[in-house]
Amino acid sequence: QLQILANRANISTKNFQVLEYAASGLGVSQDQLGSIFADVQEKLGEFSATSGGGAADFFDALKNNTKMTDDQIKAFGKTLTGKDGVEAIQLIKNKLDDLGASAQEQRFVFESLGSDLGNLSVIFANGGTILNQYRDALEEAGVIKTKEAIEQSQLLAAGSICQTFGS
């Protein structure tokens, strides 16, 4: 399930695990996290394709509060769609901080990108320092599953399903 949610949210399994642990401390479940970031990906994709949708609020803020041209804004939008979901949100949070956006403005933008994403904004504070420290602590504690361990779990689960259904 971890792999499925991470793929749907366009987040590496490692980043998804770190975010999952951090988000659980804020009352956000694994399924909610997957849904929030899937919504973010959809909104970023919609903006990239149509220049509209929920992400347009963020890009309007860039247009109105920076010297970025429309072409630069569109290019930044395309850059975000190719990023891991965690990296994309971190870049957006950093831009909002650079613009001097208030906490209320940032929450509005985050909620426009994904319902309840605003509840996670604290995780992305200070240029991602909190998330990076959390990642380091989880890795040091051996809590983060490696890609190999996840693949082995998938093979074991597939084998169990085959035995159950006699395939």
Short mmCIF file of C-alpha atoms in Angstrom, two decimals:
data_model
loop_
_atom_site.label_atom_id
_atom_site.label_comp_id
_atom_site.label_asym_id
_atom_site.label_seq_id
_atom_site.Cartn_x
_atom_site.Cartn_y
_atom_site.Cartn_z
CA GLN A 1 0.00 0.00 0.00
CA LEU A 2 2.91 2.33 0.74
CA GLN A 3 4.19 1.94 -2.83
CA ILE A 4 0.73 2.50 -4.31
CA LEU A 5 0.09 5.67 -2.31
CA ALA A 6 3.58 7.02 -3.00
CA ASN A 7 3.19 6.41 -6.74
CA ARG A 8 -0.24 8.04 -6.81
CA ALA A 9 1.15 11.06 -4.98
CA ASN A 10 4.28 11.19 -7.19
CA ILE A 11 6.51 10.90 -4.13
CA SER A 12 9.45 8.53 -3.71
CA THR A 13 8.74 5.80 -1.18
CA LYS A 14 11.51 7.17 1.04
CA ASN A 15 10.05 10.71 1.02
CA PHE A 16 6.54 9.33 1.48
CA GLN A 17 7.62 7.41 4.59
CA VAL A 18 9.30 10.48 6.09
CA LEU A 19 6.27 12.61 5.31
CA GLU A 20 3.95 9.93 6.65
CA TYR A 21 5.69 9.87 10.03
CA ALA A 22 5.79 13.67 10.21
CA ALA A 23 2.16 14.02 9.13
CA SER A 24 0.94 11.42 11.63
CA GLY A 25 2.13 13.76 14.38
CA LEU A 26 -0.26 16.33 12.92
CA GLY A 27 -3.19 13.90 12.82
CA VAL A 28 -2.97 13.05 9.09
CA SER A 29 -3.22 9.36 8.19
CA GLN A 30 -1.31 7.56 5.45
CA ASP A 31 -4.43 7.43 3.22
CA GLN A 32 -5.18 11.12 3.79
CA LEU A 33 -1.59 11.97 2.94
CA GLY A 34 -1.80 10.01 -0.30
CA SER A 35 -5.03 11.79 -1.21
CA ILE A 36 -3.66 15.24 -0.39
CA PHE A 37 -0.60 14.78 -2.56
CA ALA A 38 -2.53 13.11 -5.39
CA ASP A 39 -4.72 16.23 -5.38
CA VAL A 40 -1.60 18.44 -5.48
CA GLN A 41 -0.29 16.52 -8.50
CA GLU A 42 -3.63 16.87 -10.28
CA LYS A 43 -3.73 20.63 -9.62
CA LEU A 44 -0.13 21.16 -10.77
CA GLY A 45 -0.84 19.12 -13.89
CA GLU A 46 -4.00 21.10 -14.55
CA PHE A 47 -2.08 24.37 -14.31
CA SER A 48 0.66 23.04 -16.57
CA ALA A 49 -1.93 22.01 -19.18
CA THR A 50 -4.41 24.90 -18.93
CA SER A 51 -2.84 27.67 -16.78
CA GLY A 52 -5.92 27.38 -14.57
CA GLY A 53 -7.32 25.41 -11.67
CA GLY A 54 -6.44 25.32 -7.99
CA ALA A 55 -2.74 25.99 -8.51
CA ALA A 56 -3.51 29.22 -10.37
CA ASP A 57 -3.77 31.10 -7.04
CA PHE A 58 -0.11 30.39 -6.32
CA PHE A 59 0.99 31.35 -9.80
CA ASP A 60 -1.14 34.52 -9.68
CA ALA A 61 0.70 35.45 -6.49
CA LEU A 62 3.99 35.01 -8.34
CA LYS A 63 2.76 37.13 -11.22
CA ASN A 64 1.47 39.90 -8.96
CA ASN A 65 4.34 39.97 -6.47
CA THR A 66 7.49 39.25 -8.46
CA LYS A 67 9.15 40.39 -11.64
CA MET A 68 8.73 36.91 -13.12
CA THR A 69 7.39 36.92 -16.67
CA ASP A 70 4.48 34.77 -17.77
CA ASP A 71 6.94 32.48 -19.57
CA GLN A 72 9.08 32.14 -16.42
CA ILE A 73 6.00 31.34 -14.35
CA LYS A 74 4.83 28.74 -16.86
CA ALA A 75 8.34 27.21 -16.90
CA PHE A 76 8.35 27.09 -13.09
CA GLY A 77 4.97 25.34 -13.22
CA LYS A 78 6.36 22.74 -15.63
CA THR A 79 9.36 22.26 -13.31
CA LEU A 80 7.02 21.54 -10.39
CA THR A 81 5.09 18.89 -12.31
CA GLY A 82 8.29 16.93 -12.88
CA LYS A 83 9.36 17.00 -9.23
CA ASP A 84 8.76 14.56 -6.42
CA GLY A 85 5.64 15.84 -4.63
CA VAL A 86 7.59 16.70 -1.46
CA GLU A 87 10.18 18.63 -3.46
CA ALA A 88 7.46 20.50 -5.37
CA ILE A 89 5.71 21.60 -2.17
CA GLN A 90 9.04 22.62 -0.66
CA LEU A 91 9.79 24.79 -3.71
CA ILE A 92 6.34 26.39 -3.46
CA LYS A 93 6.76 27.03 0.28
CA ASN A 94 10.19 28.56 -0.34
CA LYS A 95 8.74 30.86 -3.04
CA LEU A 96 5.93 31.94 -0.72
CA ASP A 97 8.47 32.69 2.00
CA ASP A 98 10.59 34.66 -0.50
CA LEU A 99 7.49 36.68 -1.41
CA GLY A 100 6.86 37.44 2.25
CA ALA A 101 3.43 35.81 2.11
CA SER A 102 1.59 35.82 5.43
CA ALA A 103 0.64 32.59 7.19
CA GLN A 104 -2.96 33.13 6.04
CA GLU A 105 -1.91 33.66 2.42
CA GLN A 106 0.27 30.58 2.52
CA ARG A 107 -2.52 28.50 4.00
CA PHE A 108 -4.86 29.71 1.25
CA VAL A 109 -2.37 28.67 -1.44
CA PHE A 110 -1.68 25.31 0.21
CA GLU A 111 -5.41 24.57 0.54
CA SER A 112 -5.90 25.56 -3.11
CA LEU A 113 -3.34 22.92 -4.07
CA GLY A 114 -4.74 20.15 -1.89
CA SER A 115 -7.46 19.92 0.71
CA ASP A 116 -5.79 19.80 4.16
CA LEU A 117 -2.33 20.51 2.71
CA GLY A 118 -2.37 23.66 4.85
CA ASN A 119 -2.27 21.44 7.93
CA LEU A 120 1.13 20.17 6.77
CA SER A 121 2.75 23.53 6.00
CA VAL A 122 4.71 23.50 9.26
CA ILE A 123 6.60 20.45 7.98
CA PHE A 124 7.99 22.55 5.12
CA ALA A 125 8.99 25.56 7.27
CA ASN A 126 12.48 27.02 7.35
CA GLY A 127 13.44 25.79 3.90
CA GLY A 128 12.66 22.19 4.78
CA THR A 129 14.97 22.07 7.80
CA ILE A 130 12.35 20.35 9.95
CA LEU A 131 11.63 17.69 7.34
CA ASN A 132 15.33 17.09 6.72
CA GLN A 133 16.04 16.71 10.45
CA TYR A 134 13.10 14.34 10.75
CA ARG A 135 14.40 12.30 7.78
CA ASP A 136 17.85 12.06 9.36
CA ALA A 137 16.43 10.94 12.71
CA LEU A 138 14.19 8.30 11.09
CA GLU A 139 17.08 6.95 9.02
CA GLU A 140 19.36 6.86 12.05
CA ALA A 141 16.69 4.96 13.98
CA GLY A 142 16.33 2.48 11.11
CA VAL A 143 12.64 3.23 10.69
CA ILE A 144 12.69 3.99 6.95
CA LYS A 145 12.20 0.90 4.78
CA THR A 146 14.66 0.55 1.93
CA LYS A 147 13.50 0.12 -1.64
CA GLU A 148 14.72 -3.48 -1.48
CA ALA A 149 12.70 -4.20 1.67
CA ILE A 150 9.57 -2.77 0.05
CA GLU A 151 10.12 -4.88 -3.09
CA GLN A 152 10.64 -8.00 -0.94
CA SER A 153 7.37 -7.27 0.90
CA GLN A 154 5.58 -6.97 -2.44
CA LEU A 155 6.98 -10.32 -3.59
CA LEU A 156 5.94 -11.98 -0.33
CA ALA A 157 2.46 -10.49 -0.57
CA ALA A 158 2.12 -11.61 -4.19
CA GLY A 159 3.23 -15.13 -3.24
CA SER A 160 0.72 -15.22 -0.40
CA ILE A 161 -2.09 -14.15 -2.73
CA CYS A 162 -1.13 -16.83 -5.27
CA GLN A 163 -1.14 -19.54 -2.57
CA THR A 164 -4.50 -18.35 -1.25
CA PHE A 165 -6.17 -18.47 -4.66
CA GLY A 166 -4.27 -21.52 -5.91
CA SER A 167 -2.61 -19.84 -8.88
#
